[in-house]
Short mmCIF file of C-alpha atoms and ligand atoms in Angstrom, two decimals:
data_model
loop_
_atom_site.label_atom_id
_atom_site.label_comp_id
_atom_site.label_asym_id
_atom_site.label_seq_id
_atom_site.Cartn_x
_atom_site.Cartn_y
_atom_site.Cartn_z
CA UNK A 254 1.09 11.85 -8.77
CA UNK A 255 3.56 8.86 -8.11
CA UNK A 256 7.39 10.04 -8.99
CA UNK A 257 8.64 7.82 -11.78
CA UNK A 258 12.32 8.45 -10.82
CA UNK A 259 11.39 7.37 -6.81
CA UNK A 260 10.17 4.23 -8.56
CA UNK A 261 13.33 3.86 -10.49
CA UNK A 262 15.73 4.39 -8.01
CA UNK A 263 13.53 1.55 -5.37
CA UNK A 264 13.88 -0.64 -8.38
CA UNK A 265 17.52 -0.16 -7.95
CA UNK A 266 18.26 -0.03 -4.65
CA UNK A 267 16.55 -3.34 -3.86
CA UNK A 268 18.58 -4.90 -6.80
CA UNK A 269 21.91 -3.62 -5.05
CA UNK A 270 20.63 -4.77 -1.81
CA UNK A 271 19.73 -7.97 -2.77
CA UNK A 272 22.58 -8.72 -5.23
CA UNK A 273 24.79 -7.72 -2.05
CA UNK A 274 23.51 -10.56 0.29
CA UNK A 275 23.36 -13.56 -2.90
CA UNK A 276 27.20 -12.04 -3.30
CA UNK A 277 26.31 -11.82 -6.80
CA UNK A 278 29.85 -11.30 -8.83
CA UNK A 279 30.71 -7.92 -10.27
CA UNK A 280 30.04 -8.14 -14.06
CA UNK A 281 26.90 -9.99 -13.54
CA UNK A 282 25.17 -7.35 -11.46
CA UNK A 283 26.05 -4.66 -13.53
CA UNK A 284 24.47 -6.57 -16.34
CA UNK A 285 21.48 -7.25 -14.43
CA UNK A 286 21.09 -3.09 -13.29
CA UNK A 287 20.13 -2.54 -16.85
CA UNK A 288 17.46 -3.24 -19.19
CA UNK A 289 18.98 -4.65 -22.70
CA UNK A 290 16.53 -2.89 -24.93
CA UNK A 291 14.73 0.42 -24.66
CA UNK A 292 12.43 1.59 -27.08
CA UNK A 293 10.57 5.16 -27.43
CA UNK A 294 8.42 5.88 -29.90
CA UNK A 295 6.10 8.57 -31.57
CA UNK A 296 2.56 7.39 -31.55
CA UNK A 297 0.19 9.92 -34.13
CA UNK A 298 -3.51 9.57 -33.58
CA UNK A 299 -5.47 11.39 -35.82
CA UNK A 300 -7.87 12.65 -32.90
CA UNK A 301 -12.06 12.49 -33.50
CA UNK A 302 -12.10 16.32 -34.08
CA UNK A 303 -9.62 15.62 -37.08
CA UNK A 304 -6.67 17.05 -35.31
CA UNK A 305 -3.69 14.75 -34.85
CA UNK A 306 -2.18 14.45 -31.53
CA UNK A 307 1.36 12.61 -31.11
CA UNK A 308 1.37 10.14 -28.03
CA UNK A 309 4.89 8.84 -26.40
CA UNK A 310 5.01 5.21 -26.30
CA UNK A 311 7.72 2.80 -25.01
CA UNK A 312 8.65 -0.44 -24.63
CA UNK A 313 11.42 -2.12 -22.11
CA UNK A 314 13.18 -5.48 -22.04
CA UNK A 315 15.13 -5.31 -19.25
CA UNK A 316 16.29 -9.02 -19.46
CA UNK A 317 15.77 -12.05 -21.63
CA UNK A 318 18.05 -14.76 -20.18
CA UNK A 319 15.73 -17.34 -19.55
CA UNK A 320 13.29 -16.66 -22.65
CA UNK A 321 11.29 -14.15 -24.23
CA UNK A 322 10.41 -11.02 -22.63
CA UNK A 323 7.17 -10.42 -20.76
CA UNK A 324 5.23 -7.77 -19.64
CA UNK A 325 2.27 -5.47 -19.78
CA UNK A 326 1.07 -2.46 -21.77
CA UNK A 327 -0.65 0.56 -19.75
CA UNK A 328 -1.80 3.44 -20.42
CA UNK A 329 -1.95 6.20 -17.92
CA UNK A 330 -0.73 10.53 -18.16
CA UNK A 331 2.01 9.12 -16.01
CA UNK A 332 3.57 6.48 -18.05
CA UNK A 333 7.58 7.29 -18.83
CA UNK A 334 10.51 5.56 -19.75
CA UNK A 335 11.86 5.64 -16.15
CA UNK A 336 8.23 3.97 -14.95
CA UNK A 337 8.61 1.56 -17.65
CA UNK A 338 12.19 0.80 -17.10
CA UNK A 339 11.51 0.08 -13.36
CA UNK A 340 8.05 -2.00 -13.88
CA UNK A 341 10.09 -4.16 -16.46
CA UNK A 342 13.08 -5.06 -14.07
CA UNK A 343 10.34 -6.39 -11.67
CA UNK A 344 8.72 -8.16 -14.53
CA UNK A 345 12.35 -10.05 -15.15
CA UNK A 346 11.89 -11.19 -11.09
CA UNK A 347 8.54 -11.90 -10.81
CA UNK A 348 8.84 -14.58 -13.99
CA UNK A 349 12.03 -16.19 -12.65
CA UNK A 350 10.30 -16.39 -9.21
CA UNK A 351 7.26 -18.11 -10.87
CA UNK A 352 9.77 -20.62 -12.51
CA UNK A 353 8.39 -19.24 -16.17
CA UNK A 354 10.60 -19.40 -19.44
CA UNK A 355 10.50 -15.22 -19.52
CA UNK A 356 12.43 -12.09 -19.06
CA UNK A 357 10.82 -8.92 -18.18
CA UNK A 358 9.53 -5.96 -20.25
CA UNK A 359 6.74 -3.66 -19.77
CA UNK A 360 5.65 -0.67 -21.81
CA UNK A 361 3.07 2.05 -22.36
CA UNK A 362 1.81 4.92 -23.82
CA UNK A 363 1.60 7.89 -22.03
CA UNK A 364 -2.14 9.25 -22.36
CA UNK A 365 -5.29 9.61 -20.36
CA UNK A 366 -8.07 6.86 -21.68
CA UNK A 367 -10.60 7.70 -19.73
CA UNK A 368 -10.53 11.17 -21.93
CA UNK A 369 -10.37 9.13 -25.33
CA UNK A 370 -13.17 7.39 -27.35
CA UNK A 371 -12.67 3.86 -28.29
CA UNK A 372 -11.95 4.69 -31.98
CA UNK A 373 -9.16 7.25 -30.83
CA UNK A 374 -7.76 4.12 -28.53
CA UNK A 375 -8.32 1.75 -31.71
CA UNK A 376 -6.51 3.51 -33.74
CA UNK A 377 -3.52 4.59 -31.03
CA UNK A 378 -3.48 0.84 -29.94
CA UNK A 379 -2.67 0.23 -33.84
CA UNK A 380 0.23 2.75 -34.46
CA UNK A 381 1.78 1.75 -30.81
CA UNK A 382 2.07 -1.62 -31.75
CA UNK A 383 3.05 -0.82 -35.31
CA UNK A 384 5.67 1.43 -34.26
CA UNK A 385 7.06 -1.68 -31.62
CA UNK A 386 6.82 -4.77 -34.30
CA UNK A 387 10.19 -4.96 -34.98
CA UNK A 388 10.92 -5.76 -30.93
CA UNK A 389 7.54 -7.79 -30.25
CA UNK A 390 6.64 -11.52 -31.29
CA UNK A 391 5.91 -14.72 -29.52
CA UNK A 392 9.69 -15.76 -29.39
CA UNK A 393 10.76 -12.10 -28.81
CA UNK A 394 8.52 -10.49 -26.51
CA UNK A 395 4.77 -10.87 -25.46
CA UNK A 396 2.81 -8.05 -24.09
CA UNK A 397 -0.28 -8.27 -21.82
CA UNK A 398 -2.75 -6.41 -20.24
CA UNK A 399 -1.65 -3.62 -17.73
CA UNK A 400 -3.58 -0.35 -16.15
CA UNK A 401 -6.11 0.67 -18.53
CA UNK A 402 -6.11 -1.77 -21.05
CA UNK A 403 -7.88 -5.29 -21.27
CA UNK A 404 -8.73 -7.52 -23.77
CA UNK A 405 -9.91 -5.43 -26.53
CA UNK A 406 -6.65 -3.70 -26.71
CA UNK A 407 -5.01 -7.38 -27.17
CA UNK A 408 -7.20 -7.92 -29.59
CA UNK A 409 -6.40 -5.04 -31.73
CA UNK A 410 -2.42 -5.72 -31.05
CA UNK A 411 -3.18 -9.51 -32.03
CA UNK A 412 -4.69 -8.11 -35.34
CA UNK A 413 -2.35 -5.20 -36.47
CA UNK A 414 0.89 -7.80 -35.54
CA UNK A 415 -1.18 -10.62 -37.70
CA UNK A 416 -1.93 -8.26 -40.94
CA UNK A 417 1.26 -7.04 -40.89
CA UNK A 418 3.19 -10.84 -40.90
CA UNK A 419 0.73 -12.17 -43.17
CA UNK A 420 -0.79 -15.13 -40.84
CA UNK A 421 -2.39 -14.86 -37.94
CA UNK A 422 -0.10 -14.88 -34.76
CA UNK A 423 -2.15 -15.47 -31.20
CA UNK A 424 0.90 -16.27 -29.31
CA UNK A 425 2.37 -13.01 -29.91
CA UNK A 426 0.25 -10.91 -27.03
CA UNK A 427 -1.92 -12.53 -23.83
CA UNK A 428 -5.00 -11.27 -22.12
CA UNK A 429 -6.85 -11.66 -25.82
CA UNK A 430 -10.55 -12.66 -25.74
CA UNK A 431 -11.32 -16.05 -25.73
CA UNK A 432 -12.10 -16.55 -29.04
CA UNK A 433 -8.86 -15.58 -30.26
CA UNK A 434 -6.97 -17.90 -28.44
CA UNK A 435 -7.11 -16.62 -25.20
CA UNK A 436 -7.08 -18.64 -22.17
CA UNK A 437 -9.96 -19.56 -19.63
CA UNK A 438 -9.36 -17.95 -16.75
CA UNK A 439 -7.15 -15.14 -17.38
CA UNK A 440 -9.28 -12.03 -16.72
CA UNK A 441 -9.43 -13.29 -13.73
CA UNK A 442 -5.71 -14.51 -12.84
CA UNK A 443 -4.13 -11.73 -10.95
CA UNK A 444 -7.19 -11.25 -8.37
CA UNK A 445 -6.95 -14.88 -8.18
CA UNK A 446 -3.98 -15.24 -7.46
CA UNK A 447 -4.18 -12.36 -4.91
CA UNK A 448 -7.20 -14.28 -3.13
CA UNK A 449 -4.95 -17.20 -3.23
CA UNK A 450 -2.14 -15.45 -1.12
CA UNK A 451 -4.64 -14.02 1.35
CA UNK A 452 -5.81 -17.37 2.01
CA UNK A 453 -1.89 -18.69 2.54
CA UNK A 454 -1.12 -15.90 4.81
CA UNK A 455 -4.41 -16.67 6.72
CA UNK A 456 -2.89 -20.13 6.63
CA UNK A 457 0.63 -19.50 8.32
CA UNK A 458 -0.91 -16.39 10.18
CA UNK A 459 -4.46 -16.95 11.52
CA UNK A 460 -5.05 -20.46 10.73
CA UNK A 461 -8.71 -19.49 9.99
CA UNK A 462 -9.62 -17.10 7.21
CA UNK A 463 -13.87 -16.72 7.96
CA UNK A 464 -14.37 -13.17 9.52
CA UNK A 465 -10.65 -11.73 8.24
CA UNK A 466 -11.90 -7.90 8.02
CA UNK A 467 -10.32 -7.26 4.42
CA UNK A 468 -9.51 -3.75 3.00
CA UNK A 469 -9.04 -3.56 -0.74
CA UNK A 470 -7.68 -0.30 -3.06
CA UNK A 471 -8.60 -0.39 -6.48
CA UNK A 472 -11.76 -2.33 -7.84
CA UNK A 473 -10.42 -2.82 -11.39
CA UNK A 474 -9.53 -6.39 -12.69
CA UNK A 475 -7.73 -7.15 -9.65
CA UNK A 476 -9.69 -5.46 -6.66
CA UNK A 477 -13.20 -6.56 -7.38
CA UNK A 478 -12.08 -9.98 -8.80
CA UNK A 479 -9.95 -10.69 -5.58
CA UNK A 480 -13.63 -8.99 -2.93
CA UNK A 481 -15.45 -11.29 -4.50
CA UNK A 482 -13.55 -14.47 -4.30
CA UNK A 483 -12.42 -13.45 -0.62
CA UNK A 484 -16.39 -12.99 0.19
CA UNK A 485 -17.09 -16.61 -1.40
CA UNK A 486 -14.43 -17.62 1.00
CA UNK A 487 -16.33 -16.53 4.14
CA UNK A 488 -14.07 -12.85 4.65
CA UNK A 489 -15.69 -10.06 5.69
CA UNK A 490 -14.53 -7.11 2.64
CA UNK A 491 -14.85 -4.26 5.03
CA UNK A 492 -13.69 -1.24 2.91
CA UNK A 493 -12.78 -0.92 -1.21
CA UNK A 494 -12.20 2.23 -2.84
CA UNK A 495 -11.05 3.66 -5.74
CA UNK A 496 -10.10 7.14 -8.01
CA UNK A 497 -12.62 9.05 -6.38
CA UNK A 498 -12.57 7.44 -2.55
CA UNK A 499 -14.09 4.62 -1.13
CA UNK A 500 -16.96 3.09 1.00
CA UNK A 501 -16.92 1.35 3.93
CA UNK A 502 -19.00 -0.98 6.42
CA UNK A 503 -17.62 -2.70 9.40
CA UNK A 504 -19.60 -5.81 9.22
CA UNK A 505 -18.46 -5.87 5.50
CA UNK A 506 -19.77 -4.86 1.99
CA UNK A 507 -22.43 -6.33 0.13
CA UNK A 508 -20.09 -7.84 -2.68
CA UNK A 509 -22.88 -8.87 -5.64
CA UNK A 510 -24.21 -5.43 -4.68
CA UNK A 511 -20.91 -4.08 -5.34
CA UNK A 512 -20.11 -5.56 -8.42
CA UNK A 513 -23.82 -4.19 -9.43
CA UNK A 514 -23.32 -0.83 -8.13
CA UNK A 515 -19.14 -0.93 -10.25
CA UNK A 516 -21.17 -1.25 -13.45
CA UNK A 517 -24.20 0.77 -13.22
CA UNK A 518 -21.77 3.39 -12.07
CA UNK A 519 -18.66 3.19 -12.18
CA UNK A 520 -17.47 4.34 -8.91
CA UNK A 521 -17.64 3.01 -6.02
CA UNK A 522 -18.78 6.05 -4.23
CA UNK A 523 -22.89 6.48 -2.94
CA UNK A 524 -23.09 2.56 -2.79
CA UNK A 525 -26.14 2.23 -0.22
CA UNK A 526 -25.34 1.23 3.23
CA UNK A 527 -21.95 2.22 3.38
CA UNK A 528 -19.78 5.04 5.02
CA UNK A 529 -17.79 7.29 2.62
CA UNK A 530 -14.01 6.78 3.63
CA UNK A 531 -10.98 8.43 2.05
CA UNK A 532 -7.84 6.21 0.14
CA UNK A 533 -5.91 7.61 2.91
CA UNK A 534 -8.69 6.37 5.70
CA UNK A 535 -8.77 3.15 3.96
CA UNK A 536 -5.14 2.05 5.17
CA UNK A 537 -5.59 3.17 8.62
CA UNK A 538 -8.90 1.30 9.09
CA UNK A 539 -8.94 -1.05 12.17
CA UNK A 540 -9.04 -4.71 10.14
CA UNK A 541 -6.87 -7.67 9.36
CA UNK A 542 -5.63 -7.71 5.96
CA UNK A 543 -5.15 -4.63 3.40
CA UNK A 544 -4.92 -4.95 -0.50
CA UNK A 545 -3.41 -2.19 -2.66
CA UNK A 546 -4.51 -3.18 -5.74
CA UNK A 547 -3.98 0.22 -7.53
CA UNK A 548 -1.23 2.09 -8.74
CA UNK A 549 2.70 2.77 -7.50
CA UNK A 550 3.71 4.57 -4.21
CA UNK A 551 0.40 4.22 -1.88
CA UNK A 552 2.14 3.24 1.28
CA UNK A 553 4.50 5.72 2.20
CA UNK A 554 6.48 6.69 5.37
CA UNK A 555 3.77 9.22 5.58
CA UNK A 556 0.71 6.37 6.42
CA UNK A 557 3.07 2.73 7.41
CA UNK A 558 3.01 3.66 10.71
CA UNK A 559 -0.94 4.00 10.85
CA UNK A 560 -1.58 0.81 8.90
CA UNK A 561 -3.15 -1.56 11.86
CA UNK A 562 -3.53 -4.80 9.39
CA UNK A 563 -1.14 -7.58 10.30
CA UNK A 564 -1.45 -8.57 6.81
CA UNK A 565 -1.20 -6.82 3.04
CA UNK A 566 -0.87 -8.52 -0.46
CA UNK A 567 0.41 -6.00 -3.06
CA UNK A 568 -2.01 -6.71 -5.62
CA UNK A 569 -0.47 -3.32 -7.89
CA UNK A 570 3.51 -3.37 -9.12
CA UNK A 571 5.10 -1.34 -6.38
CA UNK A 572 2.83 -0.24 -4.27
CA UNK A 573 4.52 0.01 -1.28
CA UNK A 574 8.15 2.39 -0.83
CA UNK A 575 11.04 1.03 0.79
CA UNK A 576 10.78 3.27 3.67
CA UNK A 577 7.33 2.09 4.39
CA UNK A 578 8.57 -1.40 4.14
CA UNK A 579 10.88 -0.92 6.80
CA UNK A 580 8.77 -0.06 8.95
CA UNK A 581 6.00 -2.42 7.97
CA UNK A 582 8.57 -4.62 9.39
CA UNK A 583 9.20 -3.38 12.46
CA UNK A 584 6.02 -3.31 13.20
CA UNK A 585 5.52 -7.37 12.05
CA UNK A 586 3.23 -6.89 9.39
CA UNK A 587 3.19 -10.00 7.29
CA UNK A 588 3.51 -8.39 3.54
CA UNK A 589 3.45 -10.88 0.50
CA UNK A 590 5.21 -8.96 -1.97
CA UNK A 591 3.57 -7.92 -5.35
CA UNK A 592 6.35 -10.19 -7.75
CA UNK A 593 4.61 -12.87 -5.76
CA UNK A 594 1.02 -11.67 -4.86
CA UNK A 595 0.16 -10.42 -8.29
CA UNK A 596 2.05 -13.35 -10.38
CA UNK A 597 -1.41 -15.04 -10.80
CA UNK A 598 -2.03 -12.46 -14.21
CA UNK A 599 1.15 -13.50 -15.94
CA UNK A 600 1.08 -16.84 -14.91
CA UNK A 601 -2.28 -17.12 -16.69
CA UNK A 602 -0.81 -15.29 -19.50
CA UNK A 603 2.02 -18.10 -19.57
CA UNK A 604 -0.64 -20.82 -20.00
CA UNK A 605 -2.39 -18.59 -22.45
CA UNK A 606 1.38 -18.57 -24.95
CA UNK A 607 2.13 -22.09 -24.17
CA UNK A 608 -1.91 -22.75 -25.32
CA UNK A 609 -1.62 -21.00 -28.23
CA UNK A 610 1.45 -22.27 -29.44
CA UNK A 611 0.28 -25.62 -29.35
CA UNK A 612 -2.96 -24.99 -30.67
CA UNK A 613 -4.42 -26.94 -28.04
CA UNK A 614 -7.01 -25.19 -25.13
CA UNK A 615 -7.32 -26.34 -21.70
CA UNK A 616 -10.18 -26.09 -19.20
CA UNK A 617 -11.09 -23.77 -16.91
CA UNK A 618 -10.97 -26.19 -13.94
CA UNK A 619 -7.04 -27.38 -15.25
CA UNK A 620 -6.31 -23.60 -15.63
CA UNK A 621 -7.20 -22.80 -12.01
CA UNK A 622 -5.75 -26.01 -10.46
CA UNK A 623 -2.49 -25.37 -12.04
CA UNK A 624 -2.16 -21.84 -11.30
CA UNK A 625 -3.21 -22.48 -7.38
CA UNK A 626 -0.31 -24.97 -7.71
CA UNK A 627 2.06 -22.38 -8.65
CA UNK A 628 0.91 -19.97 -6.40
CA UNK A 629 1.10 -22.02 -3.40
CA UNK A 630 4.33 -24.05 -3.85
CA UNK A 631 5.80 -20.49 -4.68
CA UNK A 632 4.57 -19.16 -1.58
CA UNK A 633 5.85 -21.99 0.60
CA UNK A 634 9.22 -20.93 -1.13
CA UNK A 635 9.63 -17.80 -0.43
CA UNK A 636 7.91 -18.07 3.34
CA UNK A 637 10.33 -21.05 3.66
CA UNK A 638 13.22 -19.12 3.06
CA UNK A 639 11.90 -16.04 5.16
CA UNK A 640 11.74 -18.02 7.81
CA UNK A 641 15.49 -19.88 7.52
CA UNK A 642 17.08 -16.54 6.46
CA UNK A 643 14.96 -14.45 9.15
CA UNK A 644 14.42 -11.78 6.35
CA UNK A 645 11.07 -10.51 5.15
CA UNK A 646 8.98 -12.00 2.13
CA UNK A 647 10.00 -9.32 -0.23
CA UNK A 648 13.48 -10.07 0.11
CA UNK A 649 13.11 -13.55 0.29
CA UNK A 650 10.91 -13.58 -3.36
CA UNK A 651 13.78 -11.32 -4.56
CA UNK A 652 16.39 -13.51 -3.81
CA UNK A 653 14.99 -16.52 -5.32
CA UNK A 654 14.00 -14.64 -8.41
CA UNK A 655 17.35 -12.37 -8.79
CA UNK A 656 19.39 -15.97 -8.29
CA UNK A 657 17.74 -17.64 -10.75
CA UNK A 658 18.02 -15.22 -13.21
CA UNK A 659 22.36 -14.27 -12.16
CA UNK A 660 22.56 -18.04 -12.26
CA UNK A 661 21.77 -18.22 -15.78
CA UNK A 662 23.39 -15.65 -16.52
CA UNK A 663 26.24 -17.12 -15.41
CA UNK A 664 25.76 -20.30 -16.94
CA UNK A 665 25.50 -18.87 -20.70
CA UNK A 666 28.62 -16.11 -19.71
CA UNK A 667 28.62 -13.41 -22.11
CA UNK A 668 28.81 -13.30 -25.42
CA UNK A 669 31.09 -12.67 -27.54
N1 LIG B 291 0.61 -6.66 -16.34
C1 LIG B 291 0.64 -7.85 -15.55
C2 LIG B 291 1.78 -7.81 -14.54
O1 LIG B 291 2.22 -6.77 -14.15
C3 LIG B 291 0.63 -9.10 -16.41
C4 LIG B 291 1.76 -9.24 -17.37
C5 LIG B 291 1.60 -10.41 -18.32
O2 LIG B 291 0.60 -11.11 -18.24
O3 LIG B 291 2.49 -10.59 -19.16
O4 LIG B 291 2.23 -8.81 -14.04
#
């Protein structure tokens, strides 16, 4: 199980250390250490068998300087405020990075899903967001889809906001289904935008992106979205895995027979024609480019030193801990840091607001266009200022994004 507080503290210490080199004044940085709002809430479910069972739930806005707050809901047994509070602070970098109108937030309720029915989650999806009104709303904050929920769980939050102001409110969640004023294209965003940063670093690194053995952990909305779009693009998916291990083939997996296998089911594991590989095997397997696309804390100073990929794209929050990172950089692999690689979800879900607050829907092809856009002029950013600076990409995104958002700080000073 990932440590919340190791999260916390990374969260921290890469603030400090980047705050240190943009010589960010005193005040400001203590201002920017915390988040401005923390919420915690009881959650009662009556249970199927009658019984009722009280869930935590949270939300965090850790900064809303440039605009509302922005951020996903998950729910997962190891959601906790200090998880929250960590995932939230990235959120406030990853939208100034992405040049979007948003702070940060993220939230969750601590539960397992997979042991709920969809009535329980109904009706816990319901009192969570009942219990956070007061904090959420499209000028306030805007959740989003996170680990474990999707669209239906917008949906519901879209609803119980909407009966409970009278009117219906789309803008006040993203990631809803498309009838409700959701946007084209953003189930699909994040492993999008993850394919899109593969094919950058292929750019700068290989030139040539046909053959690039790929690795991917995690087939949920990211992992499988991001196989498949790499596989269209001539790689060569060698290895995906997931909860309960992986599969692997080293002249590459049989994506539309993936995707097949995912939903008959469910697992990846006993796909034909395939090797059965650990999650730990997967990052030490001889190929060119790994994905974690996961959860928190996968690459560790216990496996960075067996990774043999030149290349990974953090397609989870946090995936990789800053001891790993260092010595992902000694050993010159090229890492495109998750504020960066997995921006393509929120991105989306910034279309999807400014959509539904004009009442006006764009197309899927304008949707895709405009996110590769952002993607790839934010990418030339950050590698730009890698290379100038001589620092690695996560630094580099952090910079950008912590500046922006000190800058404005400073600019509005503090109140009263
Ligand atoms: N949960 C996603 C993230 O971590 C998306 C957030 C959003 O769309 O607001 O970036």
């Amino acid at each position: 199980m990932v440590n919340n507080d190791i999260l916390y503290e990374t969260a921290l210490r890469q603030f400090d250390a980047v705050a240190e080199i943009l010589h960010i004044e005193d005040g400001i940085r203590e201002r920017m250490r915390y988040p401005k709002r923390s919420l915690i809430v009881s959650v009662p479910v009556k249970m199927d068998n009658g019984k009722i069972k009280v869930f935590k739930g949270y939300r965090v806005q850790h900064d809303i300087t440039l605009g509302p707050s922005k951020g996903g809901i998950r729910y997962h047994p190891n959601v906790d405020l200090k998880e929250v509070s960590a995932l939230a602070m990235l959120m406030t970098w990853k939208c100034a990075l992405m040049g979007m109108p948003y702070g940060g937030a993220k939230g969750g309720v601590e539960c397992n899903p997979e042991e709920m029915s969809q009535d329980e989650l109904e009706r816990m999806t319901r009192r969570y967001t009942t219990e956070i009104v007061q904090v959420i709303g499209p000028d306030k904050d805007i959740p989003a889809p996170d680990l474990s929920t999707n669209t239906q769980t917008m949906a519901w939050m879209m609803d119980t906001y909407s009966m409970q102001q009278g009117n219906t409110v789309p803008g006040v969640v993203t990631g809803k289904p498309l009838l409700l004023g959701g946007s084209r294209g953003r189930a699909e965003g994040t492993g999008r935008g993850v394919a899109y940063m593969v094919m950058e670093a292929a750019r700068v690194l290989y030139k040539d992106l046909r053959g690039l053995r790929v690795a991917i952990q995690g087939v949920g909305n990211v992992g499988s979205v991001a196989a498949k779009l790499l596989n269209d693009q001539g790689c060569n998916i060698v290895a995906v895995s997931d909860v309960s291990g992986g599969v692997y083939n080293s002249k590459g997996l049989l994506i539309p027979y993936l995707l097949h296998h995912l939903r008959e089911s469910k697992h990846v594991a006993g796909m034909r024609d395939t090797d059965p590989i650990t999650n730990e095997e997967l990052f030490e397997l001889d190929c060119d480019v790994i994905i974690p696309a996961a959860i928190e804390g996968q690459i560790t100073e216990k496996n960075a030193d067996k990774i043999k990929a030149k290349v990974i794209v953090e397609g989870a929050n946090g995936p990789t801990t800053p001891e790993a990172d260092k010595i992902l950089q000694d050993n010159k692999v090229f890492l495109v840091p998750d504020i960066l690689a997995n921006a393509g979800g929120v991105t989306v879900s910034y279309f999807e607001w400014v959509q539904d607050i004009q009442y006006y829907f764009w197309s899927e092809e304008d949707i895709q266009r405009k996110l590769r856009g952002v993607m790839v002029d934010t990418f030339n950013k950050v590698y730009a200022l890698s290379n100038k600076r001589g620092i690695d990409m996560r630094t580099a995104g952090l910079m950008l994004g912590i500046g922006c958002v000190a800058e404005a700080k400073k600019m509005r000073g503090l109140y009263p």
